[in-house]
Coordinates of C-alpha atoms in Angstrom, one line a residue:
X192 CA 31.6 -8.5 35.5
X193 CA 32.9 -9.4 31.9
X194 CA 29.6 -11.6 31.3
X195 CA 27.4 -9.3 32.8
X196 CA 29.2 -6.7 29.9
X197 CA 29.3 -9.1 27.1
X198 CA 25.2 -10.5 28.1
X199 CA 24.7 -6.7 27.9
X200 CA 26.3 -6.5 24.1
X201 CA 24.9 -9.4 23.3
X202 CA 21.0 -8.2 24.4
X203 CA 22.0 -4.8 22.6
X204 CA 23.0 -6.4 19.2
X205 CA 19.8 -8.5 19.3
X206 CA 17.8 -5.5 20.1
X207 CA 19.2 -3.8 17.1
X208 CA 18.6 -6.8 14.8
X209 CA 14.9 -7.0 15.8
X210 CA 14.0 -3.8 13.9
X211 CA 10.5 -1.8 13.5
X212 CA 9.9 -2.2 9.8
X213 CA 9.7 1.5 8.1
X214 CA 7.3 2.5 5.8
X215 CA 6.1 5.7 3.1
X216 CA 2.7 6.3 2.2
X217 CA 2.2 7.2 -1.5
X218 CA -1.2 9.4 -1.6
X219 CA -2.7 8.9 -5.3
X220 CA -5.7 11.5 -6.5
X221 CA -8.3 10.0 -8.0
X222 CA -10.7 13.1 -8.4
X223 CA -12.5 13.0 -12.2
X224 CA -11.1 9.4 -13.3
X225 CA -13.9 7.6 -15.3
X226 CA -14.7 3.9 -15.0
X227 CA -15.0 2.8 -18.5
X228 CA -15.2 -0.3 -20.0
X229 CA -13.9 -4.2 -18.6
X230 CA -10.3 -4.9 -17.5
X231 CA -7.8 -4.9 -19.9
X232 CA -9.7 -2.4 -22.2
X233 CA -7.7 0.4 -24.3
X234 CA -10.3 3.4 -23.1
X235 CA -9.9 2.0 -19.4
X236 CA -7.6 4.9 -17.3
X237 CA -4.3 3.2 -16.6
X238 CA -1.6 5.0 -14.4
X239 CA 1.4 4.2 -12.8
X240 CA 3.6 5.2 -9.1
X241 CA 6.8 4.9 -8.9
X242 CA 7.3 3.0 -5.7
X243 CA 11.1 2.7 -5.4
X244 CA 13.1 -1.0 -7.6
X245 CA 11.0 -4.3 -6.4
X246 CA 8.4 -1.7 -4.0
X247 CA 6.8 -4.6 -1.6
X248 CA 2.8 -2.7 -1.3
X249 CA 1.9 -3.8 2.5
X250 CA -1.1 -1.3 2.6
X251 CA -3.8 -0.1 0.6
X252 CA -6.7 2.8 2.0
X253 CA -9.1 4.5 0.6
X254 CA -11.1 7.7 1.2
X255 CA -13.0 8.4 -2.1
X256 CA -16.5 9.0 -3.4
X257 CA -17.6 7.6 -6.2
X258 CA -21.1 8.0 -8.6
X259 CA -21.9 5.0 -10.8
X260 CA -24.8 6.2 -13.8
X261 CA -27.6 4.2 -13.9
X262 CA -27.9 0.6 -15.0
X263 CA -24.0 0.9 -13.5
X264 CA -23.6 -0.3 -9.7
X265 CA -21.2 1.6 -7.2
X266 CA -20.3 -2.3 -6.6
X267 CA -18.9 -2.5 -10.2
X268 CA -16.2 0.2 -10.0
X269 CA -12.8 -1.2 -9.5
X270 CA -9.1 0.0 -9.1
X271 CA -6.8 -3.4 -10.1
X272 CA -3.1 -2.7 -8.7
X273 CA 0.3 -4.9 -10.1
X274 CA 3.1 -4.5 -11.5
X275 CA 4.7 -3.7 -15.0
X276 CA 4.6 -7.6 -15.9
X277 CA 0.8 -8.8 -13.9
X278 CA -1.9 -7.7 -12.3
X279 CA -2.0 -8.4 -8.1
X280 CA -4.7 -7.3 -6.4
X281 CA -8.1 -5.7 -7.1
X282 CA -9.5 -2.9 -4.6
X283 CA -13.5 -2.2 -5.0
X284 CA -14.6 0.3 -2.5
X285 CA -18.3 0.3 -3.2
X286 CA -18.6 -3.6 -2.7
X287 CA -21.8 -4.8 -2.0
X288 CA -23.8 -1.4 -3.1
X289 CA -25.6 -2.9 -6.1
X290 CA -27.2 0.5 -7.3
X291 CA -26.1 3.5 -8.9
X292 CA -25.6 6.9 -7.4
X293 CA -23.3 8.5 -5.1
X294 CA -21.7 7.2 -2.3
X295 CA -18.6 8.0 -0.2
X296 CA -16.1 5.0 0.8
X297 CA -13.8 5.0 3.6
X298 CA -11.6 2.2 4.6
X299 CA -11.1 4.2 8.2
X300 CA -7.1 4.0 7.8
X301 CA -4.8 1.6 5.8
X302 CA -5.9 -2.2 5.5
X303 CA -3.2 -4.2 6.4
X304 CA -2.8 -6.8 3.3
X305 CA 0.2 -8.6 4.7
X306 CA -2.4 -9.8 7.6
X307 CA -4.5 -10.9 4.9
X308 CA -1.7 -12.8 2.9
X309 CA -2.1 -9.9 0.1
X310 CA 0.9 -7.7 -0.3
X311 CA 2.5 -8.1 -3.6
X312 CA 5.8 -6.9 -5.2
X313 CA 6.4 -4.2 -8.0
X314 CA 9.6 -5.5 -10.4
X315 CA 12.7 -3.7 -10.9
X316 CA 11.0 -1.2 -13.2
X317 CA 9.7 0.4 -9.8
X318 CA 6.4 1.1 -10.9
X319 CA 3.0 0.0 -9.1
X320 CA 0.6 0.6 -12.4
X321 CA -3.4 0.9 -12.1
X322 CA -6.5 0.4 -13.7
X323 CA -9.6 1.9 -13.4
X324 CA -12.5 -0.1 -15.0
X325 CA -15.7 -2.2 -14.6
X326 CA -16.8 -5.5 -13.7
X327 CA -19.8 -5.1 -15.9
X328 CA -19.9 -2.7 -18.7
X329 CA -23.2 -1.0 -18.8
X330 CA -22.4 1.5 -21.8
X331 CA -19.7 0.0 -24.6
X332 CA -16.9 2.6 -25.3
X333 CA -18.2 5.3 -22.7
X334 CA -18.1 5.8 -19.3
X335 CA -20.2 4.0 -16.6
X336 CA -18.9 5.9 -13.2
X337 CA -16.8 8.4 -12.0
X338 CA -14.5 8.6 -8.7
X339 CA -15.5 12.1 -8.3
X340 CA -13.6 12.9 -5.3
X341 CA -10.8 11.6 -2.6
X342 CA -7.4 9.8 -3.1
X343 CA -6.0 6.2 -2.7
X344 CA -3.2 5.5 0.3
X345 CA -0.8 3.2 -0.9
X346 CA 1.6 1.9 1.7
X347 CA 5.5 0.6 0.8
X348 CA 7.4 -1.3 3.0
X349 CA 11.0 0.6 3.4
X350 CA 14.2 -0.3 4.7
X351 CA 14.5 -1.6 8.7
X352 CA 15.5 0.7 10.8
X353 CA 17.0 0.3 14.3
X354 CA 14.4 1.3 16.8
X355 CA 15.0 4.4 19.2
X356 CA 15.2 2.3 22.3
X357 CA 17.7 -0.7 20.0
X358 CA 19.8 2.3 20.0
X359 CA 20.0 3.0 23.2
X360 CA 20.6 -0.4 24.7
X361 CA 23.3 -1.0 22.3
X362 CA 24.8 2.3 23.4
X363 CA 24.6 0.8 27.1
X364 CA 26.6 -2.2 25.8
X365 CA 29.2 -0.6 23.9
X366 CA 29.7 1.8 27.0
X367 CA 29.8 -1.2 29.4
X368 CA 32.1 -2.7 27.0
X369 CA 34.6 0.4 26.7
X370 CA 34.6 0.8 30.4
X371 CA 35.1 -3.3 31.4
X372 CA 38.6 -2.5 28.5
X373 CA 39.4 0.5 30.7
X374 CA 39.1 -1.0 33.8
X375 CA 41.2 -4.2 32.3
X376 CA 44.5 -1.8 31.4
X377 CA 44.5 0.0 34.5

C-alpha cells in the first residue's frame, strides 16, 4: 500500500512539473500609421509595448488592411519588431502583392514563431519596440502607404502554471499520503 501512495505522489509531483505554458496577448492598433521611408529612417513611426522585464514574443497575428500609393507595393510595407538594443524579426503582411492599392491581410489566428525557430526576447527594459517603414522608398521624406485599419496580436510567453488536472492528481497523492500516515498511527 505505501508504494502504491508514494507511486501516486510521485505521478502527482511529475504531473505538476509538466506544466501548460501561459500566455497574454498584447492587441497593438495600427489604424492611420504611415509607411514612410527605409528602416532605420528618423520620419519612420517607431513605437514601443511594454511586454513585462526579458518578454519572450512566441506569437505574432495580424488582421489589418493596408493601401500602398502608387509606384509603392502592398509587398513593401513592413512592421520590424526587437528589442531596445536590436531588431528581431520583420512581419510583412502584404508579401507577395507587388501593386498598390488596398488590400486586407489576415494571418487567420496567431503564427506560432517558436515552431518556426523565430521567437525572440525583449531586454530587461521590458519593451518590444516597432518600426513601420518600407523596403523600397517610392517618395523620399513622405509617405508611401498607410495601415489604414486593424491591429497587430502580439503573444508573450508567461509564467507556467500547474494545469487544472496536475492539480488534481497531486491532490489525490497528498490525500493518499495523509491517509497511509493515519492509517500508520492508528
Amino acid at each position: 500500500m505505501k508504494s502504491k501512495i508514494l507511486g501516486l505522489l510521485a505521478a502527482g509531483l511529475l504531473a505538476v512539473s509538466i506544466s501548460a505554458q501561459a500566455y497574454t496577448d498584447h492587441t497593438y492598433d495600427v489604424s492611420g500609421i504611415l509607411s514612410n521611408n527605409g528602416a532605420g529612417d528618423p520620419i519612420n513611426v517607431v513605437d514601443t509595448l511594454n511586454i513585462g522585464a526579458n518578454g519572450r514574443v512566441i506569437g505574432i497575428g495580424w488582421d489589418v488592411t493596408l493601401f500602398a500609393d502608387s509606384p509603392s507595393w502592398l509587398e513593401e510595407m513592413v512592421v520590424r519588431f526587437g528589442s531596445s538594443s536590436a531588431w528581431l524579426f520583420d512581419l510583412v503582411p502584404g508579401a507577395g502583392d507587388n501593386i498598390a492599392g488596398t488590400a486586407t491581410y489576415n494571418s487567420g489566428g496567431v503564427m506560432d514563431l517558436v515552431g518556426l525557430s523565430s521567437d525572440f526576447s525583449v531586454g530587461a527594459d521590458g519593451l518590444l519596440r516597432m518600426e513601420f517603414f518600407e523596403f523600397f522608398d517610392d517618395y523620399l521624406d513622405d509617405w508611401d502607404g498607410i495601415w489604414e485599419s486593424g491591429a497587430l496580436t502580439i503573444r508573450v510567453e508567461g509564467e507556467s502554471v500547474p494545469e487544472p488536472g496536475s492539480l488534481a492528481l497531486l491532490g489525490l497523492a497528498l490525500a493518499g499520503l495523509g491517509l497511509s500516515r493515519r492509517r500508520k498511527t492508528a
